XYZ file of C-alpha atoms in Angstrom:
732
model
C 126.046 -41.444 -28.512
C 126.213 -44.927 -29.983
C 124.973 -46.074 -33.402
C 121.161 -46.420 -33.883
C 119.860 -49.914 -33.478
C 118.529 -51.317 -36.720
C 114.851 -52.438 -36.612
C 114.069 -55.967 -37.457
C 111.691 -56.981 -40.183
C 109.108 -58.150 -37.628
C 109.306 -54.838 -35.820
C 108.675 -52.959 -39.042
C 105.671 -55.121 -39.823
C 104.273 -54.503 -36.356
C 104.660 -50.736 -36.610
C 103.140 -50.756 -40.057
C 100.181 -52.753 -38.798
C 99.675 -50.395 -35.843
C 99.767 -47.389 -38.184
C 97.168 -48.979 -40.454
C 94.940 -49.783 -37.489
C 95.271 -46.196 -36.252
C 94.324 -44.762 -39.635
C 91.383 -47.137 -39.933
C 90.223 -46.132 -36.468
C 90.526 -42.449 -37.341
C 88.598 -42.964 -40.565
C 85.916 -44.862 -38.705
C 85.702 -42.112 -36.107
C 85.504 -39.486 -38.890
C 82.717 -41.422 -40.599
C 80.847 -41.756 -37.323
C 81.333 -38.044 -36.673
C 80.061 -37.147 -40.128
C 77.082 -39.447 -39.691
C 76.384 -37.876 -36.328
C 76.676 -34.358 -37.772
C 74.424 -35.328 -40.687
C 71.887 -36.750 -38.257
C 72.047 -33.582 -36.166
C 71.691 -31.441 -39.326
C 68.678 -33.444 -40.477
C 67.215 -33.223 -37.004
C 67.713 -29.468 -37.008
C 66.172 -29.215 -40.487
C 63.194 -31.225 -39.291
C 62.861 -28.948 -36.290
C 63.215 -25.842 -38.463
C 60.762 -27.245 -41.001
C 58.329 -28.013 -38.217
C 58.748 -24.492 -36.877
C 58.178 -23.066 -40.337
C 55.153 -25.287 -40.813
C 53.706 -24.174 -37.506
C 54.530 -20.553 -38.345
C 52.898 -20.902 -41.760
C 49.868 -22.508 -40.147
C 49.676 -19.653 -37.656
C 50.115 -17.096 -40.452
C 47.505 -18.891 -42.516
C 45.091 -18.775 -39.605
C 45.758 -15.063 -39.226
C 45.433 -14.648 -42.977
C 42.096 -16.460 -42.931
C 40.851 -14.233 -40.139
C 42.044 -11.102 -41.960
C 40.450 -12.324 -45.158
C 37.115 -12.988 -43.492
C 37.147 -9.566 -41.836
C 38.011 -7.737 -45.043
C 35.484 -9.784 -46.987
C 32.758 -8.581 -44.653
C 33.839 -4.929 -44.967
C 34.153 -4.999 -48.731
C 30.995 -7.010 -49.224
C 29.071 -4.452 -47.181
C 30.673 -1.724 -49.284
C 29.663 -3.451 -52.518
C 26.071 -3.821 -51.343
C 25.870 -0.242 -50.130
C 27.424 1.214 -53.297
C 25.132 -0.861 -55.504
C 22.095 0.426 -53.645
C 23.413 3.995 -53.703
C 24.160 3.924 -57.431
C 20.781 2.428 -58.258
C 19.142 5.289 -56.364
C 21.342 7.794 -58.212
C 20.420 6.202 -61.537
C 16.716 6.392 -60.752
C 17.083 10.009 -59.671
C 18.961 10.865 -62.849
C 16.312 9.188 -64.967
C 13.541 11.049 -63.186
C 15.435 14.338 -63.563
C 15.800 13.646 -67.292
C 12.078 12.974 -67.526
C 11.016 16.115 -65.641
C 13.514 18.411 -67.397
C 11.238 18.666 -70.450
C 14.107 19.883 -72.628
C 12.630 18.414 -75.784
C 15.691 16.207 -76.251
C 15.400 12.420 -76.353
C 16.973 10.022 -73.923
C 20.091 8.948 -75.882
C 19.952 5.468 -74.391
C 16.467 4.720 -75.757
C 16.520 3.731 -79.411
C 12.884 4.604 -80.111
C 13.362 8.183 -78.978
C 16.679 8.552 -80.826
C 15.273 7.125 -84.074
C 12.376 9.555 -83.903
C 14.682 12.491 -83.168
C 17.131 11.686 -85.991
C 14.438 10.995 -88.587
C 12.565 14.192 -87.757
C 15.731 16.253 -88.178
C 16.574 14.547 -91.460
C 13.113 15.274 -92.830
C 13.009 18.838 -91.516
C 14.049 21.147 -94.382
C 12.345 24.259 -93.021
C 14.954 24.967 -90.363
C 18.108 24.783 -92.455
C 19.237 28.333 -91.747
C 22.587 28.621 -89.985
C 21.110 29.981 -86.734
C 18.692 27.090 -86.331
C 21.313 24.528 -87.374
C 23.860 25.822 -84.831
C 21.244 25.655 -82.095
C 20.434 22.088 -83.050
C 24.168 21.302 -83.342
C 24.609 22.172 -79.673
C 21.814 19.731 -78.824
C 23.373 17.004 -80.991
C 26.786 17.422 -79.355
C 25.115 17.398 -75.939
C 23.612 14.010 -76.796
C 27.048 12.823 -77.948
C 28.541 13.879 -74.606
C 25.818 12.022 -72.733
C 26.575 8.873 -74.728
C 30.289 9.329 -73.979
C 29.378 9.476 -70.292
C 27.389 6.255 -70.650
C 30.463 4.616 -72.212
C 32.680 5.827 -69.367
C 30.407 4.250 -66.756
C 29.865 0.948 -68.551
C 31.880 -2.087 -67.414
C 34.158 -3.755 -69.950
C 31.877 -6.775 -70.238
C 29.062 -4.744 -71.833
C 30.519 -4.917 -75.347
C 27.103 -5.025 -77.056
C 26.063 -1.851 -75.253
C 29.264 -0.163 -76.370
C 28.610 -1.045 -79.992
C 25.151 0.485 -79.719
C 26.414 3.696 -78.169
C 29.168 4.015 -80.774
C 26.687 3.452 -83.597
C 24.436 6.154 -82.180
C 27.365 8.576 -81.901
C 28.281 7.921 -85.531
C 24.706 8.603 -86.597
C 24.672 11.892 -84.717
C 27.995 12.956 -86.253
C 26.703 12.140 -89.727
C 23.491 14.052 -89.041
C 25.426 17.063 -87.750
C 27.695 17.165 -90.810
C 24.748 16.964 -93.183
C 22.922 19.791 -91.430
C 26.013 22.011 -91.385
C 26.646 21.383 -95.092
C 23.074 22.289 -95.957
C 23.191 25.487 -93.889
C 26.559 26.433 -95.444
C 25.206 25.910 -98.958
C 22.196 28.110 -98.205
C 24.513 30.839 -96.934
C 26.678 30.670 -100.049
C 23.590 31.065 -102.235
C 23.197 34.524 -100.682
C 26.909 35.401 -100.660
C 26.607 38.306 -103.128
C 23.835 39.969 -101.148
C 25.891 39.621 -97.933
C 29.158 40.773 -99.534
C 31.235 43.486 -97.888
C 30.831 46.859 -99.582
C 34.544 47.648 -99.477
C 36.213 44.365 -100.495
C 33.218 43.165 -102.520
C 33.801 39.741 -100.962
C 31.659 37.642 -98.699
C 32.801 37.322 -95.066
C 30.615 35.603 -92.499
C 31.105 34.466 -88.901
C 28.767 32.789 -86.440
C 29.262 30.671 -83.350
C 27.618 28.606 -80.664
C 29.085 27.322 -77.422
C 30.634 24.318 -79.216
C 31.060 25.261 -82.896
C 32.414 28.345 -84.679
C 31.963 28.809 -88.425
C 33.718 31.245 -90.772
C 32.951 31.622 -94.494
C 34.646 33.632 -97.216
C 33.348 33.944 -100.755
C 35.264 35.256 -103.754
C 32.609 37.607 -105.105
C 34.842 40.505 -106.218
C 37.403 38.269 -108.005
C 40.183 40.758 -107.271
C 43.452 39.462 -108.874
C 45.515 41.414 -106.336
C 43.956 39.553 -103.425
C 46.650 37.413 -101.779
C 45.286 36.294 -98.403
C 42.395 36.452 -96.003
C 42.157 36.326 -92.207
C 39.371 35.130 -89.941
C 40.270 37.105 -86.832
C 37.343 35.618 -84.925
C 39.032 32.231 -84.711
C 42.636 33.193 -85.436
C 42.996 31.636 -88.880
C 44.613 33.165 -91.947
C 45.329 31.525 -95.287
C 46.959 32.356 -98.579
C 44.810 32.597 -101.683
C 46.553 31.130 -104.751
C 46.550 33.289 -107.844
C 44.698 30.571 -109.719
C 41.802 30.933 -107.285
C 41.412 34.721 -107.409
C 39.362 34.510 -110.597
C 37.492 31.329 -109.683
C 34.105 30.767 -108.079
C 35.586 29.658 -104.796
C 34.645 29.884 -101.138
C 36.564 28.932 -98.004
C 35.000 27.388 -94.927
C 36.811 27.273 -91.585
C 35.074 25.416 -88.767
C 36.341 25.182 -85.211
C 34.764 22.504 -83.015
C 35.510 21.680 -79.395
C 34.613 18.058 -80.062
C 37.055 15.619 -81.704
C 34.862 13.162 -83.593
C 37.714 11.603 -85.595
C 40.172 10.088 -83.121
C 37.953 7.231 -81.976
C 37.903 5.939 -85.568
C 41.681 5.519 -85.707
C 43.102 2.033 -85.213
C 45.815 3.342 -82.853
C 43.113 4.650 -80.493
C 41.731 1.241 -79.634
C 43.134 -0.515 -76.604
C 44.618 -3.861 -77.618
C 45.902 -6.330 -75.092
C 46.586 -10.014 -74.695
C 44.057 -12.323 -73.160
C 44.570 -12.627 -69.430
C 42.988 -14.546 -66.622
C 39.560 -13.314 -65.658
C 39.781 -10.580 -63.074
C 37.985 -10.784 -59.722
C 34.402 -9.621 -59.824
C 34.640 -7.595 -56.630
C 37.163 -5.430 -54.858
C 37.224 -7.893 -51.976
C 38.965 -10.456 -54.154
C 41.469 -7.829 -55.257
C 42.157 -6.918 -51.671
C 42.546 -10.538 -50.663
C 45.362 -11.036 -53.157
C 47.483 -8.934 -50.833
C 47.014 -11.550 -48.138
C 48.813 -14.220 -50.179
C 47.883 -17.646 -51.422
C 50.865 -19.817 -50.622
C 54.107 -19.105 -52.422
C 55.159 -15.595 -53.276
C 54.044 -14.826 -56.809
C 56.866 -12.354 -57.096
C 59.258 -15.249 -57.685
C 57.459 -15.917 -60.946
C 57.896 -12.378 -62.275
C 61.031 -11.147 -64.039
C 62.300 -7.859 -62.655
C 62.836 -6.102 -65.962
C 62.322 -2.547 -67.090
C 59.130 -2.290 -69.122
C 60.026 0.898 -70.924
C 59.798 1.182 -74.683
C 60.569 4.243 -76.744
C 57.534 5.956 -78.221
C 58.877 5.657 -81.734
C 59.838 2.001 -81.484
C 56.393 0.888 -82.634
C 56.695 2.681 -85.974
C 57.019 0.553 -89.063
C 55.940 0.625 -92.726
C 52.454 1.823 -93.362
C 49.545 -0.529 -93.160
C 46.371 0.557 -94.880
C 43.380 0.861 -92.574
C 40.391 -0.962 -94.020
C 36.927 0.329 -93.312
C 34.795 -1.868 -91.112
C 31.042 -2.315 -91.543
C 28.904 -2.341 -88.451
C 27.042 -5.581 -87.902
C 23.364 -5.484 -87.201
C 22.464 -6.368 -83.658
C 19.184 -6.857 -81.863
C 20.518 -7.007 -78.319
C 19.015 -4.595 -75.835
C 20.630 -2.286 -73.283
C 19.708 -3.162 -69.731
C 19.327 -0.772 -66.793
C 18.105 2.199 -68.716
C 19.719 1.508 -72.078
C 16.776 -0.336 -73.571
C 17.624 -1.014 -77.182
C 19.999 -0.105 -79.985
C 19.422 2.255 -82.855
C 19.066 0.549 -86.199
C 21.463 1.968 -88.768
C 22.509 -0.747 -91.158
C 23.451 1.828 -93.784
C 26.273 3.296 -91.698
C 29.567 2.177 -93.289
C 33.089 2.714 -92.076
C 32.262 3.059 -88.380
C 35.082 2.041 -86.073
C 34.801 0.769 -82.536
C 34.952 3.375 -79.787
C 38.117 3.804 -77.760
C 36.617 1.952 -74.840
C 36.209 -1.213 -76.860
C 38.910 -3.727 -76.059
C 40.245 -6.381 -78.380
C 42.134 -9.535 -77.528
C 44.806 -8.940 -80.155
C 48.121 -7.785 -78.654
C 48.551 -4.127 -79.444
C 52.199 -4.639 -80.403
C 51.029 -6.474 -83.516
C 49.561 -3.269 -84.977
C 52.194 -1.749 -87.259
C 52.094 2.031 -87.457
C 53.237 4.141 -90.357
C 56.150 6.447 -89.597
C 53.853 9.466 -90.113
C 50.856 7.962 -88.342
C 50.070 9.416 -84.928
C 49.973 6.852 -82.135
C 46.982 7.958 -80.090
C 48.144 5.919 -77.133
C 51.239 8.103 -76.895
C 49.712 11.402 -78.055
C 46.327 13.070 -77.677
C 44.560 15.831 -79.555
C 43.917 19.041 -77.626
C 41.588 21.951 -78.234
C 39.229 20.238 -80.634
C 39.426 20.200 -84.427
C 39.841 22.971 -87.019
C 38.533 22.222 -90.507
C 39.705 24.204 -93.557
C 37.831 23.453 -96.802
C 37.825 25.022 -100.248
C 34.282 25.055 -101.648
C 32.659 25.799 -104.966
C 30.785 29.087 -104.831
C 27.313 28.414 -106.282
C 25.862 30.751 -108.951
C 24.849 34.100 -107.467
C 21.606 35.941 -108.258
C 21.848 38.683 -110.910
C 19.534 41.661 -111.172
C 18.419 42.555 -114.695
C 16.104 45.558 -114.669
C 13.301 44.466 -112.361
C 14.152 40.793 -112.572
C 16.397 38.720 -110.279
C 17.855 35.799 -112.205
C 19.498 32.855 -110.458
C 20.948 29.765 -112.111
C 19.610 26.623 -110.432
C 22.174 23.931 -109.662
C 21.427 20.246 -109.735
C 21.856 18.768 -107.213
C 21.495 21.625 -104.733
C 24.266 20.603 -102.381
C 27.683 21.693 -101.194
C 30.563 20.864 -103.531
C 34.202 20.682 -102.434
C 37.168 21.797 -104.509
C 39.923 19.285 -105.110
C 43.146 21.261 -105.615
C 45.786 19.867 -107.960
C 49.477 20.550 -107.520
C 52.591 19.630 -109.443
C 54.736 17.170 -107.508
C 57.843 18.990 -108.703
C 56.850 21.892 -106.462
C 56.933 19.874 -103.268
C 58.781 16.647 -104.078
C 61.732 17.424 -101.821
C 59.503 17.637 -98.782
C 56.240 15.868 -99.460
C 57.346 13.010 -101.688
C 59.362 11.974 -104.676
C 58.712 11.978 -108.378
C 58.012 14.653 -110.951
C 55.767 15.369 -113.844
C 52.550 14.086 -112.271
C 49.810 15.869 -110.429
C 48.798 15.300 -106.830
C 45.145 15.321 -105.857
C 44.705 16.981 -102.474
C 42.005 16.067 -100.006
C 39.550 18.797 -99.102
C 36.436 18.381 -97.066
C 34.849 15.628 -95.010
C 35.236 11.941 -95.714
C 31.816 11.683 -97.364
C 31.832 14.067 -100.320
C 28.821 14.318 -102.557
C 30.655 16.054 -105.369
C 34.126 17.535 -105.987
C 35.544 19.943 -108.532
C 39.222 19.792 -109.569
C 41.162 23.043 -109.736
C 44.797 23.911 -110.468
C 46.723 25.570 -107.610
C 50.371 24.556 -108.194
C 51.961 25.825 -104.921
C 51.592 24.780 -101.263
C 49.382 27.217 -99.401
C 50.507 29.222 -96.377
C 48.198 28.896 -93.366
C 48.373 30.300 -89.839
C 46.321 28.866 -86.972
C 45.977 30.222 -83.456
C 46.170 27.665 -80.675
C 43.119 27.424 -78.409
C 43.569 29.371 -75.194
C 41.483 27.055 -73.010
C 43.966 24.142 -72.949
C 47.495 23.762 -71.557
C 50.346 22.995 -73.930
C 53.322 21.875 -71.824
C 55.615 21.814 -74.841
C 55.523 22.792 -78.482
C 52.534 20.957 -79.970
C 52.638 19.011 -83.200
C 50.338 19.774 -86.096
C 48.465 16.855 -87.658
C 45.795 16.353 -90.287
C 43.094 13.709 -90.568
C 43.303 11.307 -93.495
C 39.805 10.090 -94.303
C 41.171 7.403 -96.634
C 43.540 5.899 -94.046
C 41.371 6.763 -91.025
C 44.263 8.195 -89.005
C 45.889 11.421 -87.859
C 49.077 12.063 -89.841
C 52.179 14.236 -89.516
C 53.081 14.501 -93.196
C 51.924 17.120 -95.699
C 53.396 20.180 -93.920
C 56.319 22.433 -94.814
C 58.082 25.287 -92.964
C 56.198 24.754 -89.715
C 56.894 27.607 -87.276
C 55.568 27.888 -83.727
C 55.261 31.302 -82.072
C 55.109 30.644 -78.338
C 54.287 34.248 -77.406
C 51.481 34.677 -79.920
C 50.388 31.043 -79.571
C 50.205 30.562 -83.335
C 51.354 27.850 -85.742
C 52.347 28.890 -89.275
C 52.957 26.362 -92.035
C 52.634 25.557 -95.706
C 50.496 22.612 -96.683
C 49.291 20.565 -99.594
C 46.512 18.893 -97.582
C 43.212 20.352 -96.454
C 40.372 19.181 -94.306
C 40.595 18.661 -90.550
C 43.601 19.768 -88.511
C 44.426 19.307 -84.848
C 47.217 19.866 -82.348
C 48.630 16.850 -80.531
C 50.768 16.631 -77.420
C 52.625 13.902 -75.587
C 49.940 12.260 -73.481
C 52.304 11.503 -70.607
C 54.377 14.680 -70.500
C 53.628 14.963 -66.750
C 54.750 11.421 -65.919
C 56.417 9.982 -63.920
C 55.370 11.856 -60.768
C 57.849 13.340 -58.318
C 55.909 12.742 -55.110
C 52.428 12.320 -53.645
C 50.639 12.393 -50.288
C 47.219 11.408 -48.993
C 45.994 13.184 -45.844
C 42.661 12.901 -44.001
C 41.007 16.165 -42.962
C 38.061 14.640 -41.146
C 36.022 11.459 -41.265
C 34.480 12.457 -44.612
C 37.251 14.414 -46.340
C 40.699 13.517 -47.680
C 43.272 15.711 -49.448
C 45.283 14.108 -52.254
C 48.454 15.951 -53.330
C 50.272 15.087 -56.550
C 53.586 16.688 -57.575
C 54.689 16.472 -61.222
C 57.615 17.995 -63.095
C 55.372 20.717 -64.544
C 52.653 21.362 -61.979
C 51.626 20.748 -58.351
C 48.082 19.460 -57.947
C 45.823 19.209 -54.918
C 42.514 17.347 -54.910
C 39.910 17.463 -52.181
C 37.905 14.256 -51.875
C 34.606 14.397 -49.994
C 32.187 11.488 -49.910
C 31.366 10.611 -53.554
C 32.857 13.755 -55.082
C 36.253 15.251 -55.758
C 37.431 18.672 -56.846
C 40.669 20.323 -57.926
C 41.729 22.991 -55.406
C 45.271 23.823 -56.600
C 46.886 25.380 -58.569
C 44.875 28.569 -58.756
C 47.180 30.488 -61.099
C 46.450 28.539 -64.291
C 43.950 30.363 -66.475
C 43.162 27.201 -68.440
C 42.050 25.377 -65.270
C 39.500 27.950 -64.102
C 36.658 26.047 -65.764
C 37.511 22.997 -63.638
C 38.927 24.527 -60.459
C 36.702 24.253 -57.387
C 33.877 22.357 -59.087
C 32.714 19.092 -57.540
C 32.787 16.077 -59.866
C 32.446 12.346 -59.745
C 35.955 10.880 -60.198
C 35.467 9.841 -63.833
C 33.972 13.241 -64.638
C 36.969 15.084 -63.192
C 39.377 12.806 -65.061
C 37.561 13.560 -68.316
C 37.506 17.318 -67.647
C 41.228 17.465 -66.815
C 42.188 15.521 -69.927
C 40.185 17.931 -72.074
C 42.188 20.919 -70.812
C 45.509 19.127 -71.361
C 46.183 17.980 -67.790
C 46.575 14.211 -68.080
C 47.958 12.506 -64.963
C 46.038 9.280 -65.482
C 48.149 6.574 -67.170
C 46.359 3.945 -69.224
C 47.121 0.234 -69.259
C 49.892 0.482 -71.850
C 51.401 3.739 -70.533
C 54.403 1.734 -69.353
C 55.477 1.596 -73.009
C 55.852 5.363 -73.080
C 57.053 6.205 -69.550
C 60.386 5.057 -68.144
C 59.369 3.154 -65.008
C 59.513 -0.287 -63.441
C 55.862 -1.124 -62.716
C 54.855 -3.023 -59.616
C 52.885 -6.265 -59.673
C 49.372 -5.183 -60.579
C 47.480 -7.409 -58.126
C 49.592 -6.231 -55.191
C 49.288 -2.605 -56.246
C 45.492 -2.684 -56.629
C 45.101 -4.453 -53.303
C 47.243 -1.792 -51.643
C 45.061 0.965 -53.097
C 42.011 -0.727 -51.590
C 43.661 -0.912 -48.163
C 44.776 2.711 -48.371
C 41.227 3.758 -49.257
C 39.716 1.827 -46.325
C 42.127 3.485 -43.852
C 42.275 6.932 -45.498
C 40.000 8.538 -42.881
C 42.677 8.296 -40.172
C 46.026 7.394 -41.805
C 48.257 9.656 -43.879
C 50.246 8.036 -46.671
C 53.141 9.380 -48.666
C 55.696 8.683 -51.377
C 59.033 7.057 -50.530
C 62.226 7.530 -52.522
C 63.047 3.842 -51.958
C 59.983 2.581 -53.829
C 61.446 2.836 -57.329
C 64.572 0.844 -56.358
C 62.903 -1.935 -54.373
C 61.975 -4.193 -57.306
C 58.636 -5.126 -58.777
C 57.556 -7.400 -55.948
C 58.071 -4.884 -53.109
C 56.268 -1.593 -52.493
C 57.754 0.977 -50.130
C 55.648 3.847 -48.793
C 55.353 6.075 -45.753
C 52.461 6.029 -43.306
C 51.540 7.796 -40.071
C 48.496 8.097 -37.885
C 46.714 11.394 -38.457
C 45.423 13.262 -35.438
C 42.371 15.440 -35.982
C 43.408 17.632 -33.030
C 46.947 18.225 -34.350
C 47.041 17.862 -38.150
C 50.741 18.741 -38.345
C 52.961 15.739 -39.059
C 56.653 15.717 -38.180
C 58.835 13.848 -40.658
C 60.243 11.803 -37.783
C 56.767 10.438 -37.095
C 56.464 8.760 -40.490
C 56.850 4.985 -40.532
C 58.339 3.221 -43.538
C 56.294 0.226 -44.688
C 57.236 -2.552 -47.072
C 54.327 -4.291 -48.790
C 54.433 -7.571 -50.731
C 51.651 -9.776 -52.002
C 52.031 -11.809 -48.815
C 52.525 -9.439 -45.889
C 53.171 -5.899 -44.666
C 56.254 -5.014 -42.603
C 57.193 -1.931 -40.636
C 60.854 -1.243 -41.364
C 63.389 -0.078 -38.793
C 64.934 2.483 -41.154
C 63.665 5.995 -41.819
C 63.061 7.756 -45.118
C 66.234 9.871 -44.870
C 68.552 6.859 -44.355
C 71.603 6.618 -46.627
C 71.158 2.924 -47.467
C 68.095 0.761 -47.856
C 67.593 -2.086 -45.392
C 64.791 -4.632 -45.142
C 65.231 -5.072 -41.390
C 61.822 -4.827 -39.797
C 60.319 -4.457 -36.341
C 60.445 -7.997 -34.965
C 58.138 -7.229 -32.056
C 55.181 -6.848 -34.432
C 53.254 -10.025 -35.266
C 52.381 -11.167 -38.778
C 50.079 -8.840 -40.737
C 48.753 -9.489 -44.196
C 47.427 -6.001 -44.937
C 48.072 -2.380 -44.054
C 44.572 -2.269 -42.620
C 45.470 -4.786 -39.916
C 49.026 -3.516 -39.354
C 47.871 0.040 -38.754
C 45.040 -1.217 -36.541
C 47.735 -2.837 -34.371
C 49.991 0.201 -34.002
C 47.283 2.917 -34.069
C 45.725 4.608 -31.092
C 42.149 3.848 -30.088
C 41.055 7.177 -31.618
C 42.433 6.246 -35.032
C 40.906 2.773 -34.888
C 37.553 4.312 -34.040
C 37.781 6.662 -37.039
C 38.365 3.687 -39.339
C 35.984 1.075 -37.997
C 33.099 3.091 -36.511
C 30.782 3.508 -39.457
C 32.716 3.190 -42.703
C 32.126 5.986 -45.207
C 31.788 3.719 -48.229
C 31.410 6.626 -50.645
C 34.692 8.135 -49.460
C 36.470 4.769 -49.654
C 35.281 4.232 -53.217
C 36.207 7.776 -54.351
C 39.686 7.606 -52.821
C 40.242 4.228 -54.450
C 39.173 5.519 -57.849
C 41.501 8.523 -57.677
C 44.664 6.746 -56.499
C 44.125 3.756 -58.785
C 43.509 6.082 -61.760
C 46.791 7.925 -61.159
C 48.679 4.677 -60.347
C 50.873 6.573 -57.893
C 52.693 3.453 -56.688
C 54.099 2.465 -60.086
C 54.468 5.941 -61.596
C 56.233 7.704 -58.733
C-alpha cells in the first residue's frame, strides 16, 4: 500500500467548513426538537390543567349538591331538636312547679334570695338533725345549678357568673349552718359523754354529709389516739392536747366545693375563629372549600409531659365578684344579689381567652386539668371545746362565751421537727391551718410533732392506681401535695396512713386520663332507634346502649362501684357526669392532648366525621382501624360496613376501609389485616365528599331506606354527643 496522499490547505478548509455546517445543523435540529417538546409539554399541561379544572368543576358541583342535601337534613334536625328541647324545658318547669317540695327554683333570684335569707334568720332549727336535712336540700340545689351550667352554651357567660355566685352563696350558707349546729352539740358534750371513756363521741349522717365529733371531756393523759369507725378515720392525739379543752371534727362530704375555685381548674385557651353556629356548618367542612387545609397544618406530636407545666409558685389572688344586673333568659330570670361575697372564683365552665400555658403552677400545686378529685372531701379540724355545764347542788352553772360561735385551734409546731421533709430552717414556729377558709376566731396551741392520721378510701369510686393525697390551701386557693410525711397506701384495706402538719380539707386525686388512649371502639346499630357503642380501654371494656335521646351503660357488670350507674337511662351529659363521679373518665377535654401521648386529627374534619357517622348510625357499623394513628393529622382511617337487621353478624372480611380527609372520602383497596398501608382506592367509585353519600352509593336499598326514611333526630344527636365526647378518632 502506497503512502497516504497529503491533503491540501483548500481541502482542509472545505472539510472544516462542512463539519461546522453539520454541527450547526445538528444544533438547530436539537433546538427545534426541544422547542417542539416544550410546546408538546405545555400543550399536555394545558390539557391536564383543563381536565383538572373540569374535574374540579364537576367535584364542586357534586360538593354543592351534597352540601345542599346535608344542609336540609341538618337544618331539619336543628329545628326539630329545638322544638323538642323547648317542650322538655316546659315540662321540666311544670314538673318543678307541681312537685311542691318547698324548695325554690334555683334559677329564679327572687325565690333563692327568699330561701337564703329565711335560713340565715332561722335560729330555731339549728340542731344537727334539722341542719343535716336542710344541708341535703342545699346540696340538691347546688347540683341543679351544676346541671344548668352543663347545659348552658359557652356564650352565656353572664348566666354562668350568676349560677356560680349562687353556688358560692349556698356553700357559705351550708358552712355557717354546720358550724352553728356543731357548736350547739359541743355545748352539750359533757352530758353526751361516753360513760366508759368519759369522752364525747358523736356520729350522724345524711345521704350527702357525714359528721363525726370527739370531745376531750375526761382529759385522760394516757389517751393517744381516737378512731371514727363510721367513716374510717383515725388520728393521733398529741400529749399537749390531752389536758386541753379540745374537740375534733371530721366531716365527709360527697360534694367537692373547693376545686372550682382553683386557678388550674379553669379552661384557658387562645382566641380562635368563631365556630359555626350549627352542626350543618361543621358537617360541611368535610366537603372542602378549595385547597386542602391539611397542607397548612404541621404534622407534629402534641404530647406534653404532665409535669412540664410546673414552675415556681405564683400566689393566687382572690377575685371579687362584680355586681351585675343582667337577667337569665329561658327560665333563668335574674341573678342573686350578693355583693358581699369575696374571693369567689369563676366556675370550671367559664372560659378565658388567656392561653393556659401562661399559668405557672407551683411544683406542689395540683393541676386539675391533669388530675381530678374522687370520692368527695374529708375535713379534719381541731376545735376549742366550749365551757361545759357544771352541777353544784341543785344548780347547773354554765360559763357563757362571747361570741357564741365555733372556734378553731391553730396548732403550732417547731420547724426543727419537720424541716427535713416539710421545709428548711430552725428555731421558729410554724402556724398550721385548721378549719375552713373563713374563720371567726382561732386559738393557738402547742403540739410540736406531726400528727399521724389514717383515712379510708371511699368504696363507691374506682381507683385505677394508687391515689395521691392532697390538702386544700385556703390562702393559695389550690389543692397541694406538700405537708405530708410517711405516706403509706394499703391496697387491700383501702386506707391511706400519713403524718401531717396541715389540717382542714383533704381529698384523693387520680390521673384524669388513666384510661386514655383507647385500644379500640365500635358502633353498631341494633334497630332504627337503637345503637350500641363499645369502647375498649387498657383497664376496662365499656358498652353503651343508645336509644333515642337517652344512653345507658350496660357493661361491665362486675364492677361494684358502677352499680349505681349501670342500666340507668341518662341524657348524654348526665351519664358523662355520673361516670366521672365514680372515677370512670373516658371523656377527654380540650387540652387533654397535653397529657395523653397522641397525634390529634384536624378538629374540623373530626367533628364533621362524627356528624356523618351519627346520621348513618342506624344502618352502618363503624369501627377502629389500626392504621388511623399512623396516617397523619390530615387523614382519618376507619372501618365501615352495612349492617343487616336480619343477620347482625359481621364477618371481618366484609369491613371496608375508608380514608377521610377534609375534602373527600375514599374506599381503599386494602383490608385491615394488610401488612403495609396503601392509599390506593377503588377507582370505579365517583367523587364523594362525605361518608353519608359514599355509603348511600355502595349500600343496598334496605340500608338506604333505614337512613333516609324518617330520620330519628334524637338518636342522631345522642350518638353525636357520645362519640364527640369520647373523641374516639383522635384518642384511639
